[in-house]
Amino acid sequence: MPDAPISNRGVTNTIAGRDAFLRVLSDEGVVKMFGNPGTTELPIMHALSSAPEMGYVLGLQEAVVIAMADGYARASGRLVSCNVHVAPGLGNAIGSIYTSLMSGTAMIVTAGQQEQGHGLTEPLLYAPLVPIAQPVVKWAVEVNRIEDLPRILRRAAKVATTAPTGPVFISLPGDILNNEAAIDMGATTRVDTAVRPSDAAIEQLARRLLSARNPVMLAGHEIVTSDAFAEAAELAETLGVPVWHQTVGHGAHFPSEHPCYLGALNRDQKRVRGILAEHDLMLCVGADVLQMSVWSEVEPLPETTKVAMIGLRDWEMGKNFPAEIALRADVKETLKALIPALKALGGTALAQKAQRMRAALESRNWSAQRAQRLGTLQAPKAGEPLPADWVMARIAEAMPKDGILVEEGLTSATTLPAFYPYRDRKSFFGNVSGGIGWGIAAAVGVQIAEPTRRVFAVIGDGSAMYSITALWSAANQKLPVIFLIMNNEGYQILKNRLKLFHGNDAPIGMDFNDPPMNVTKIAEGFGVTAERVDSAEGFNAAMKRALAKTDGPTLLEVMVKKVG
């Protein structure tokens, strides 16, 4: 019997590849495309003119495009589409795609490619795109038949949205986009990963927590992605345990004003080891386990501190430190089962112990630390750059309760988490990868995703310059983002580390003072209302004006002291 032909069920008319591309994306739930087009992307741009429902956001460079989309996807929880240019454009985007991979952002990245026959001649701008993208995405593929386009897009959407989530890449040759065929458009598949452990595993973890002499909780980013903000707080209250934010604090992983919250662990191995030494069990709730940056001879986890883990990223479980218990499960669903189990097994004794432990934390929790910091803040001196900690305290005070903070301030914003309270899982977004330039662009995407909440972007001057053209996109979209650029005239973090690690206090290539940088004028050139502030009175007045403006972005260039 001859092979049966591939079914074209439900297909009565031919369709161009470019139109099929947009139709499938829309059916997969994509409502925003971020892009920077080139000649090879013109078929998609042509199709977009007939598809206004696919809201297109223009970025002026590919790294900016991806970072804007990353912010949008993280804030909205939606699958997002990014369309970038052929080989050099994809190269521009790679750093930002890497950041999206680290944050687990569900994203479909596409790039136009030369027509398949034409590519063989190696024309201008040509390179094989899949190998370029492969190291920084979950899956990379090129479409070789127009009939395969919907199947590939459907698979890409499924792969991007299935935990551990992340970006995928599709190379789109021009002939695939421009040709027409009768195509089976397929249908959506979503893999439900909101699973909970077995009853036996829940009981095992509950009994282990109850038997621990002095447990501690590490709060991580899956608390955000699984919408477990309230459940994480209830778990801490049930146990009465101290809670620390994971070492790379790139999200609002726990309510700051909760009586058990002590703050964020930093990436100083000696300090972290000292904090954890008093605890015999560390429960990692959707957390990266003590991710560090620079090398140290000291291990951050004491040998006496055992580990238990809950989360969907099994790669992280036991990666660097063995886990006694590792439950590959959704954080929210697991906590919804774990908390009642703890209460049933622990009874009155647990409730009384938790109350005593919470009371013992009152004098050193985040709220107590914040009050102490505010009480010792030094007032700015006239004629001097503003103290960064004073600026951070004022920003936190000025923000509305439902405001959203996007932060990439590096040295200047070090104390910001000590003043700014995380009140819901979307109240803070930070850079997960360490590659700078993400923040100023991501703030644009976050504001598009959350139009009823005010976004404040606290960005270092060095970081801002990597993606400064994002200001144009903010103005183009008329977004009420308030950009606060901390200008300390250089790469202060590198100066500090040069001195700390090498004893060298004569940095080369780390200053922006010859000539001095004027971010205010740059912003004005992009159509953004901007002003420079260098005094307490000036800052307070400028902040009031920025808050009053809602028909477009505002930038405040804040001249701050060098911290180090």
Coordinates of C-alpha atoms in Angstrom, one line a residue:
M1 CA 0.0 0.0 0.0
P2 CA 1.5 3.4 -0.9
D3 CA 2.4 5.9 1.8
A4 CA -0.5 8.1 2.7
P5 CA 0.1 11.8 2.0
I6 CA 0.5 14.3 4.8
S7 CA -3.0 15.5 5.8
N8 CA -4.1 19.0 4.9
R9 CA -7.2 18.6 6.9
G10 CA -9.2 21.8 7.3
V11 CA -7.2 23.6 4.6
T12 CA -9.2 24.9 1.7
N13 CA -7.0 27.8 0.5
T14 CA -3.3 28.4 0.0
I15 CA -1.5 30.8 2.3
A16 CA 1.8 32.6 2.2
G17 CA 4.4 31.5 4.7
R18 CA 4.6 35.0 6.2
D19 CA 0.8 35.1 6.9
A20 CA 0.9 31.6 8.3
F21 CA 3.7 32.6 10.6
L22 CA 1.7 35.5 12.1
R23 CA -1.5 33.4 12.3
V24 CA 0.1 30.6 14.2
L25 CA 1.9 33.0 16.6
S26 CA -1.5 34.7 17.3
D27 CA -3.1 31.3 17.9
E28 CA -0.3 30.5 20.4
G29 CA -1.2 33.5 22.4
V30 CA 1.4 36.0 21.2
V31 CA 0.1 39.5 21.2
K32 CA 3.4 41.5 21.1
M33 CA 6.3 41.2 18.7
F34 CA 9.4 43.1 19.4
G35 CA 11.7 43.7 16.5
N36 CA 14.4 45.4 14.5
P37 CA 13.9 44.7 10.8
G38 CA 16.3 44.3 7.9
T39 CA 15.9 43.2 4.3
T40 CA 15.5 39.5 5.1
E41 CA 12.7 40.4 7.6
L42 CA 10.7 42.4 5.0
P43 CA 8.3 39.6 4.3
I44 CA 7.2 39.6 8.0
M45 CA 7.0 43.4 8.0
H46 CA 4.8 43.2 4.8
A47 CA 2.5 40.7 6.5
L48 CA 2.3 42.8 9.7
S49 CA 0.7 45.7 7.7
S50 CA -2.3 43.5 7.4
A51 CA -2.2 42.2 11.0
P52 CA -2.5 45.3 13.3
E53 CA -3.6 43.0 16.2
M54 CA 0.0 41.8 16.5
G55 CA 1.3 44.8 18.4
Y56 CA 4.7 45.5 17.0
V57 CA 7.3 47.3 19.2
L58 CA 10.3 48.7 17.3
G59 CA 13.7 48.6 19.0
L60 CA 16.7 50.4 17.4
Q61 CA 19.2 47.5 18.0
E62 CA 18.8 43.8 18.4
A63 CA 20.1 43.5 22.0
V64 CA 17.5 46.2 23.0
V65 CA 14.8 44.3 21.2
I66 CA 15.4 41.1 23.1
A67 CA 15.8 42.8 26.5
M68 CA 12.5 44.7 26.0
A69 CA 10.8 41.5 25.1
D70 CA 12.4 39.8 28.1
G71 CA 11.0 42.4 30.5
Y72 CA 7.6 42.2 28.8
A73 CA 7.4 38.4 29.1
R74 CA 8.7 38.3 32.7
A75 CA 6.1 40.9 33.8
S76 CA 3.2 39.5 31.7
G77 CA 3.8 35.8 32.0
R78 CA 3.0 35.5 28.2
L79 CA 4.9 33.9 25.4
V80 CA 6.6 36.7 23.4
S81 CA 7.9 36.9 19.8
C82 CA 11.2 38.7 18.8
N83 CA 12.2 39.3 15.2
V84 CA 15.8 40.2 14.5
H85 CA 18.0 40.6 11.4
V86 CA 20.1 38.0 9.8
A87 CA 23.6 37.0 11.0
P88 CA 25.1 40.3 12.3
G89 CA 21.7 41.2 13.9
L90 CA 21.5 37.8 15.6
G91 CA 25.0 38.3 16.8
N92 CA 24.0 41.6 18.3
A93 CA 21.2 39.9 20.1
I94 CA 23.1 36.9 21.6
G95 CA 24.0 38.6 24.9
S96 CA 20.4 39.5 25.6
I97 CA 19.2 36.0 24.5
Y98 CA 21.7 34.6 27.0
T99 CA 20.1 36.7 29.8
S100 CA 16.7 35.4 28.7
L101 CA 18.0 31.8 28.9
M102 CA 19.2 32.5 32.4
S103 CA 15.9 34.0 33.5
G104 CA 13.9 31.2 31.8
T105 CA 11.9 33.6 29.6
A106 CA 9.4 32.0 27.2
M107 CA 10.4 33.6 24.0
I108 CA 10.4 32.7 20.3
V109 CA 13.3 34.5 18.5
T110 CA 13.2 34.5 14.7
A111 CA 15.6 35.9 12.1
G112 CA 15.1 36.2 8.4
Q113 CA 17.6 34.2 6.3
Q114 CA 18.5 34.5 2.7
E115 CA 16.5 32.2 0.3
Q116 CA 17.8 28.7 0.5
G117 CA 19.3 28.6 -3.0
H118 CA 20.7 32.0 -2.7
G119 CA 22.4 31.2 0.7
L120 CA 24.5 28.7 -1.1
T121 CA 26.3 31.5 -2.9
E122 CA 27.2 33.1 0.5
P123 CA 25.8 36.6 -0.2
L124 CA 26.4 39.7 1.9
L125 CA 25.3 39.1 5.5
Y126 CA 25.0 35.4 5.1
A127 CA 26.0 32.8 7.8
P128 CA 24.3 29.7 9.1
L129 CA 22.1 31.0 11.8
V130 CA 21.3 27.9 13.8
P131 CA 24.8 27.3 15.1
I132 CA 25.1 30.9 16.1
A133 CA 21.9 30.7 18.3
Q134 CA 22.3 27.1 19.5
P135 CA 24.4 27.7 22.7
V136 CA 21.9 30.2 24.2
V137 CA 18.5 28.7 23.5
K138 CA 16.5 25.6 24.4
W139 CA 16.1 24.7 20.7
A140 CA 17.2 26.1 17.4
V141 CA 16.0 25.1 13.9
E142 CA 15.7 26.4 10.3
V143 CA 12.6 25.9 8.3
N144 CA 13.3 24.0 5.1
R145 CA 9.8 23.4 3.8
I146 CA 6.8 25.8 3.9
E147 CA 4.6 22.9 5.0
D148 CA 6.7 22.5 8.1
L149 CA 6.4 26.1 9.3
P150 CA 3.3 25.6 11.5
R151 CA 4.6 22.4 13.0
I152 CA 7.9 24.1 13.9
L153 CA 6.2 27.1 15.4
R154 CA 3.9 24.9 17.4
R155 CA 6.8 22.9 18.7
A156 CA 8.8 26.1 19.5
A157 CA 5.9 27.5 21.5
K158 CA 5.6 24.2 23.5
V159 CA 9.3 24.0 24.1
A160 CA 9.6 27.7 25.2
T161 CA 6.7 27.4 27.6
T162 CA 7.5 24.0 29.2
A163 CA 9.5 24.1 32.4
P164 CA 12.3 24.8 32.6
T165 CA 11.1 27.6 30.3
G166 CA 13.4 29.6 28.0
P167 CA 14.0 31.0 24.5
V168 CA 13.9 29.1 21.2
F169 CA 15.2 30.2 17.8
I170 CA 13.8 29.8 14.3
S171 CA 15.7 30.7 11.1
L172 CA 13.2 31.8 8.4
P173 CA 14.5 31.7 4.8
G174 CA 12.9 34.2 2.5
D175 CA 11.5 31.7 0.1
I176 CA 9.6 30.0 3.0
L177 CA 8.0 33.3 4.0
N178 CA 7.1 34.4 0.4
N179 CA 5.9 31.1 -1.1
E180 CA 2.4 29.9 -0.8
A181 CA 1.0 26.5 -0.1
A182 CA -1.9 24.6 1.3
I183 CA -0.8 24.2 4.9
D184 CA -2.1 22.3 7.9
M185 CA -2.0 25.0 10.6
G186 CA -1.9 22.5 13.5
A187 CA -3.0 23.3 17.0
T188 CA -1.6 24.4 20.4
T189 CA 0.0 22.1 22.9
R190 CA 0.8 23.1 26.5
V191 CA 2.5 20.8 28.9
D192 CA 1.0 21.1 32.4
T193 CA 3.9 21.2 34.8
A194 CA 1.9 22.4 37.8
V195 CA 2.4 19.1 39.5
R196 CA 2.9 18.2 43.2
P197 CA 4.9 15.4 44.8
S198 CA 3.5 12.2 46.1
D199 CA 1.9 12.1 49.6
A200 CA 4.9 10.1 50.8
A201 CA 7.4 12.7 49.5
I202 CA 5.4 15.5 51.1
E203 CA 5.3 13.7 54.5
Q204 CA 9.1 12.9 54.2
L205 CA 9.9 16.6 53.7
A206 CA 7.5 17.7 56.4
R207 CA 9.0 15.3 58.9
R208 CA 12.6 16.4 57.9
L209 CA 11.7 20.0 58.5
L210 CA 10.1 19.3 61.8
S211 CA 13.1 17.3 63.0
A212 CA 15.6 20.0 62.1
R213 CA 17.2 21.8 65.0
N214 CA 17.4 25.3 63.3
P215 CA 16.2 25.3 59.6
V216 CA 16.4 28.3 57.3
M217 CA 14.6 29.0 54.0
L218 CA 16.1 30.2 50.8
A219 CA 13.5 32.0 48.6
G220 CA 14.1 31.8 44.8
H221 CA 12.6 32.9 41.5
E222 CA 10.3 29.9 41.0
I223 CA 8.2 31.5 43.8
V224 CA 7.6 34.2 41.2
T225 CA 7.0 32.0 38.1
S226 CA 4.7 29.7 40.0
D227 CA 2.7 32.5 41.6
A228 CA 3.6 31.2 45.1
F229 CA 4.2 34.5 46.9
A230 CA 1.5 34.0 49.4
E231 CA 2.2 30.3 49.9
A232 CA 5.9 31.0 50.5
A233 CA 5.0 33.6 53.2
E234 CA 2.6 31.1 54.8
L235 CA 5.3 28.4 54.9
A236 CA 7.8 30.7 56.6
E237 CA 5.1 31.7 59.2
T238 CA 4.1 28.1 59.8
L239 CA 7.7 27.1 60.6
G240 CA 8.8 30.4 62.0
V241 CA 12.1 30.1 60.1
P242 CA 14.3 33.0 58.9
V243 CA 14.1 33.6 55.2
W244 CA 16.8 34.8 52.9
H245 CA 16.6 35.9 49.3
Q246 CA 18.7 33.8 46.9
T247 CA 22.2 35.1 46.1
V248 CA 21.3 36.5 42.7
G249 CA 18.3 38.7 43.6
H250 CA 16.6 39.2 40.2
G251 CA 13.0 39.2 41.3
A252 CA 10.5 39.8 44.1
H253 CA 10.8 36.3 45.6
F254 CA 9.4 36.9 49.1
P255 CA 7.5 39.7 50.8
S256 CA 10.1 42.0 52.4
E257 CA 7.8 43.2 55.3
H258 CA 7.1 39.6 56.4
P259 CA 8.4 39.2 60.0
C260 CA 10.6 36.2 59.0
Y261 CA 12.4 37.9 56.1
L262 CA 16.0 38.9 56.8
G263 CA 17.0 40.2 53.4
A264 CA 19.1 39.0 50.5
L265 CA 22.2 36.7 50.7
N266 CA 25.0 38.3 48.7
R267 CA 27.7 36.6 46.7
D268 CA 30.4 36.9 49.4
Q269 CA 31.2 33.3 50.2
K270 CA 32.6 34.0 53.6
R271 CA 29.6 36.0 54.7
V272 CA 27.1 33.5 53.4
R273 CA 28.9 30.6 55.1
G274 CA 28.9 32.6 58.4
I275 CA 25.1 33.1 58.1
L276 CA 24.3 29.5 57.3
A277 CA 26.7 28.0 59.9
E278 CA 24.0 28.2 62.6
H279 CA 21.5 26.3 60.5
D280 CA 21.4 22.5 60.2
L281 CA 19.0 22.5 57.2
M282 CA 18.4 24.8 54.3
L283 CA 15.1 24.5 52.4
C284 CA 15.6 26.0 48.9
V285 CA 12.2 27.0 47.5
G286 CA 12.6 27.4 43.8
A287 CA 16.0 28.9 44.4
D288 CA 19.4 28.7 42.8
V289 CA 21.6 27.2 45.5
L290 CA 24.1 29.8 46.4
Q291 CA 25.1 30.9 43.0
M292 CA 28.3 33.0 43.3
S293 CA 30.3 35.2 40.9
V294 CA 34.0 35.6 41.7
W295 CA 36.1 32.7 42.9
S296 CA 36.9 32.1 46.6
E297 CA 38.7 29.4 48.4
V298 CA 35.8 29.3 50.9
E299 CA 32.8 27.2 50.1
P300 CA 29.6 29.1 50.9
L301 CA 27.7 26.1 52.3
P302 CA 29.0 24.7 55.6
E303 CA 29.3 20.9 55.7
T304 CA 26.9 20.9 58.7
T305 CA 24.1 22.5 56.7
K306 CA 22.1 20.0 54.8
V307 CA 19.9 20.9 51.8
A308 CA 16.3 20.2 50.7
M309 CA 14.9 21.5 47.5
I310 CA 11.6 22.2 45.8
G311 CA 11.4 23.3 42.1
L312 CA 11.1 22.3 38.5
R313 CA 14.7 22.8 37.4
D314 CA 16.2 19.4 38.3
W315 CA 19.6 20.6 36.8
E316 CA 20.0 22.8 39.8
M317 CA 19.3 20.0 42.3
G318 CA 22.6 18.6 43.6
K319 CA 24.5 20.5 41.0
N320 CA 27.1 21.9 43.4
F321 CA 25.8 20.7 46.8
P322 CA 24.1 17.4 47.5
A323 CA 20.4 17.5 48.4
E324 CA 19.0 15.2 51.0
I325 CA 15.5 15.7 49.5
A326 CA 15.0 17.0 46.0
L327 CA 11.4 17.3 44.8
R328 CA 10.9 18.1 41.1
A329 CA 7.6 19.8 41.4
D330 CA 5.8 23.1 41.1
V331 CA 6.5 25.3 44.0
K332 CA 2.9 26.6 44.5
E333 CA 1.3 23.1 44.3
T334 CA 3.9 21.6 46.6
L335 CA 3.5 24.3 49.3
K336 CA -0.2 24.0 49.2
A337 CA 0.2 20.4 50.2
L338 CA 3.2 20.8 52.5
I339 CA 1.8 23.5 54.8
P340 CA -1.3 21.4 55.9
A341 CA 1.0 18.4 56.4
L342 CA 3.3 20.4 58.6
K343 CA 0.4 21.7 60.7
A344 CA -1.1 18.2 61.0
L345 CA 2.2 16.6 62.1
G346 CA 3.5 19.5 64.2
G347 CA 0.3 20.4 65.9
T348 CA 0.3 22.8 68.9
A349 CA 4.0 22.3 69.5
L350 CA 4.9 23.6 66.1
A351 CA 2.6 26.6 66.4
Q352 CA 4.1 27.6 69.7
K353 CA 7.7 27.0 68.4
A354 CA 7.0 29.1 65.3
Q355 CA 5.6 31.9 67.4
R356 CA 8.7 32.0 69.6
M357 CA 11.0 31.9 66.5
R358 CA 9.1 34.7 64.8
A359 CA 9.4 36.9 67.9
A360 CA 13.1 36.2 68.1
L361 CA 13.5 37.6 64.5
E362 CA 11.7 40.9 65.2
S363 CA 14.8 42.8 66.2
R364 CA 16.8 41.7 63.1
N365 CA 14.3 41.2 60.3
W366 CA 14.2 43.3 57.2
S367 CA 11.8 45.9 58.7
A368 CA 14.0 46.4 61.7
Q369 CA 17.1 46.7 59.5
R370 CA 15.3 49.2 57.3
A371 CA 14.3 51.4 60.3
Q372 CA 17.8 51.3 61.6
R373 CA 19.2 52.3 58.2
L374 CA 16.8 55.2 57.8
G375 CA 17.7 56.4 61.2
T376 CA 21.4 56.6 60.3
L377 CA 21.1 58.1 56.8
Q378 CA 23.4 61.0 56.3
A379 CA 21.9 64.1 54.8
P380 CA 23.4 65.3 51.5
K381 CA 26.0 68.0 51.8
A382 CA 25.5 71.1 49.6
G383 CA 27.8 71.2 46.6
E384 CA 28.7 67.5 46.8
P385 CA 27.4 64.5 44.7
L386 CA 24.4 62.8 46.3
P387 CA 25.0 59.8 48.6
A388 CA 23.7 56.8 46.8
D389 CA 22.0 55.3 49.9
W390 CA 20.1 58.6 50.4
V391 CA 19.0 58.5 46.8
M392 CA 17.9 54.9 47.1
A393 CA 15.9 55.6 50.3
R394 CA 14.2 58.6 48.5
I395 CA 13.3 56.5 45.5
A396 CA 11.7 53.8 47.7
E397 CA 9.8 56.5 49.6
A398 CA 8.6 58.2 46.4
M399 CA 7.3 55.1 44.6
P400 CA 3.6 54.3 44.9
K401 CA 2.7 51.1 46.7
D402 CA 1.9 49.4 43.4
G403 CA 5.0 50.7 41.7
I404 CA 7.4 48.3 39.9
L405 CA 11.1 48.6 40.2
V406 CA 13.5 47.5 37.4
E407 CA 17.1 47.7 38.7
E408 CA 20.5 47.5 37.2
G409 CA 22.4 50.0 39.3
L410 CA 25.3 47.7 40.3
T411 CA 27.3 49.8 42.9
S412 CA 24.9 52.8 43.3
A413 CA 21.9 50.6 43.9
T414 CA 23.5 48.2 46.3
T415 CA 21.4 49.4 49.2
L416 CA 18.1 49.8 47.3
P417 CA 16.7 46.3 48.3
A418 CA 17.3 47.4 52.0
F419 CA 14.8 50.3 51.5
Y420 CA 12.4 49.1 48.8
P421 CA 9.8 46.5 50.0
Y422 CA 8.7 43.7 47.7
R423 CA 5.0 43.6 48.1
D424 CA 4.0 41.3 45.3
R425 CA 5.7 39.0 42.8
K426 CA 5.7 41.7 40.1
S427 CA 7.1 44.5 42.2
F428 CA 10.7 44.0 41.3
F429 CA 12.7 42.8 38.3
G430 CA 16.5 42.6 38.2
N431 CA 19.2 41.3 35.9
V432 CA 19.7 37.6 36.2
S433 CA 22.8 37.0 34.0
G434 CA 25.2 39.7 35.0
G435 CA 25.5 41.0 31.4
I436 CA 24.8 44.7 31.6
G437 CA 22.5 46.7 29.4
W438 CA 19.4 44.7 30.1
G439 CA 17.7 47.0 32.6
I440 CA 17.0 50.2 30.7
A441 CA 15.4 48.2 27.8
A442 CA 13.6 45.7 30.1
A443 CA 11.8 48.5 31.8
V444 CA 10.2 49.4 28.5
G445 CA 8.8 45.9 28.2
V446 CA 7.7 45.7 31.8
Q447 CA 5.7 48.9 31.4
I448 CA 4.0 47.7 28.3
A449 CA 3.0 44.5 30.2
E450 CA 1.8 46.5 33.2
P451 CA 0.2 49.7 31.8
T452 CA -1.7 50.5 35.0
R453 CA 1.4 50.4 37.3
R454 CA 4.2 52.9 37.3
V455 CA 7.7 51.5 36.4
F456 CA 10.8 53.0 37.9
A457 CA 14.1 52.0 36.3
V458 CA 17.2 52.5 38.4
I459 CA 20.2 52.1 36.1
G460 CA 23.9 52.8 36.3
D461 CA 25.4 55.2 33.8
G462 CA 27.7 52.4 32.4
S463 CA 24.8 50.0 32.0
A464 CA 22.6 52.6 30.4
M465 CA 25.1 53.2 27.6
Y466 CA 24.8 49.6 26.4
S467 CA 21.2 50.0 25.5
I468 CA 20.5 53.8 25.6
T469 CA 18.4 53.6 22.4
A470 CA 15.7 51.9 24.4
L471 CA 14.7 55.5 25.5
W472 CA 13.5 56.1 22.0
S473 CA 11.2 53.1 22.2
A474 CA 9.8 54.3 25.5
A475 CA 9.1 57.7 23.9
N476 CA 7.7 56.1 20.8
Q477 CA 5.3 54.0 22.9
K478 CA 4.5 57.0 25.2
L479 CA 5.2 55.0 28.3
P480 CA 5.3 56.7 31.7
V481 CA 8.5 55.0 32.8
I482 CA 10.7 57.0 35.2
F483 CA 14.3 56.3 34.3
L484 CA 16.8 57.2 37.1
I485 CA 20.3 57.1 35.8
M486 CA 22.9 57.0 38.5
N487 CA 25.9 58.9 37.2
N488 CA 29.1 58.2 39.0
E489 CA 31.2 58.9 35.9
G490 CA 32.6 55.5 35.4
Y491 CA 32.6 51.7 35.8
Q492 CA 32.7 52.0 39.6
I493 CA 32.2 48.2 40.2
L494 CA 35.4 47.5 38.2
K495 CA 37.3 50.2 40.0
N496 CA 36.3 48.7 43.3
R497 CA 37.3 45.2 42.3
L498 CA 40.5 46.3 40.8
K499 CA 41.5 47.8 44.1
L500 CA 40.1 44.9 46.2
F501 CA 41.5 42.0 44.1
H502 CA 44.7 43.5 42.8
G503 CA 45.5 46.4 45.1
N504 CA 45.5 48.7 42.2
D505 CA 43.9 52.1 42.7
A506 CA 44.9 53.6 39.4
P507 CA 42.2 52.3 36.9
I508 CA 42.6 52.6 33.2
G509 CA 39.7 52.7 30.8
M510 CA 37.0 52.9 33.5
D511 CA 36.2 56.6 33.7
F512 CA 33.6 58.7 31.7
N513 CA 35.0 62.1 32.6
D514 CA 37.1 63.0 29.5
P515 CA 34.8 64.2 28.1
P516 CA 32.1 64.0 30.8
M517 CA 28.9 62.2 29.8
N518 CA 25.6 64.1 29.7
V519 CA 22.8 61.6 29.8
T520 CA 20.2 64.3 30.1
K521 CA 21.1 65.7 26.6
I522 CA 21.2 62.2 25.2
A523 CA 17.7 61.5 26.5
E524 CA 16.3 64.8 25.2
G525 CA 17.7 63.8 21.8
F526 CA 15.4 60.7 21.9
G527 CA 12.4 62.8 22.8
V528 CA 12.4 62.0 26.5
T529 CA 11.8 64.7 29.1
A530 CA 15.0 64.8 31.2
E531 CA 16.9 66.8 33.8
R532 CA 20.1 66.5 35.8
V533 CA 19.9 66.6 39.6
D534 CA 22.8 67.1 42.0
S535 CA 21.1 68.3 45.2
A536 CA 18.5 67.1 47.7
E537 CA 16.1 69.8 46.8
G538 CA 16.6 69.3 43.1
F539 CA 16.1 65.6 43.4
N540 CA 12.8 65.9 45.4
A541 CA 11.4 68.5 43.1
A542 CA 12.4 66.6 40.0
M543 CA 10.8 63.4 41.4
K544 CA 7.5 65.2 41.9
R545 CA 7.5 66.5 38.3
A546 CA 8.3 63.0 37.0
L547 CA 5.5 61.4 39.0
A548 CA 3.1 64.0 37.7
K549 CA 4.0 63.3 34.0
T550 CA 2.0 60.3 32.7
D551 CA 2.0 60.9 28.9
G552 CA 5.5 59.7 28.3
P553 CA 8.8 58.8 29.9
T554 CA 11.0 61.0 32.2
L555 CA 14.7 60.6 32.8
L556 CA 16.5 61.9 35.9
E557 CA 20.3 61.9 35.7
V558 CA 21.3 61.7 39.3
M559 CA 24.9 62.7 40.1
V560 CA 25.9 60.3 42.9
K561 CA 29.0 59.8 44.9
K562 CA 31.4 57.2 43.9
V563 CA 30.9 54.1 46.1
G564 CA 33.9 52.1 47.0

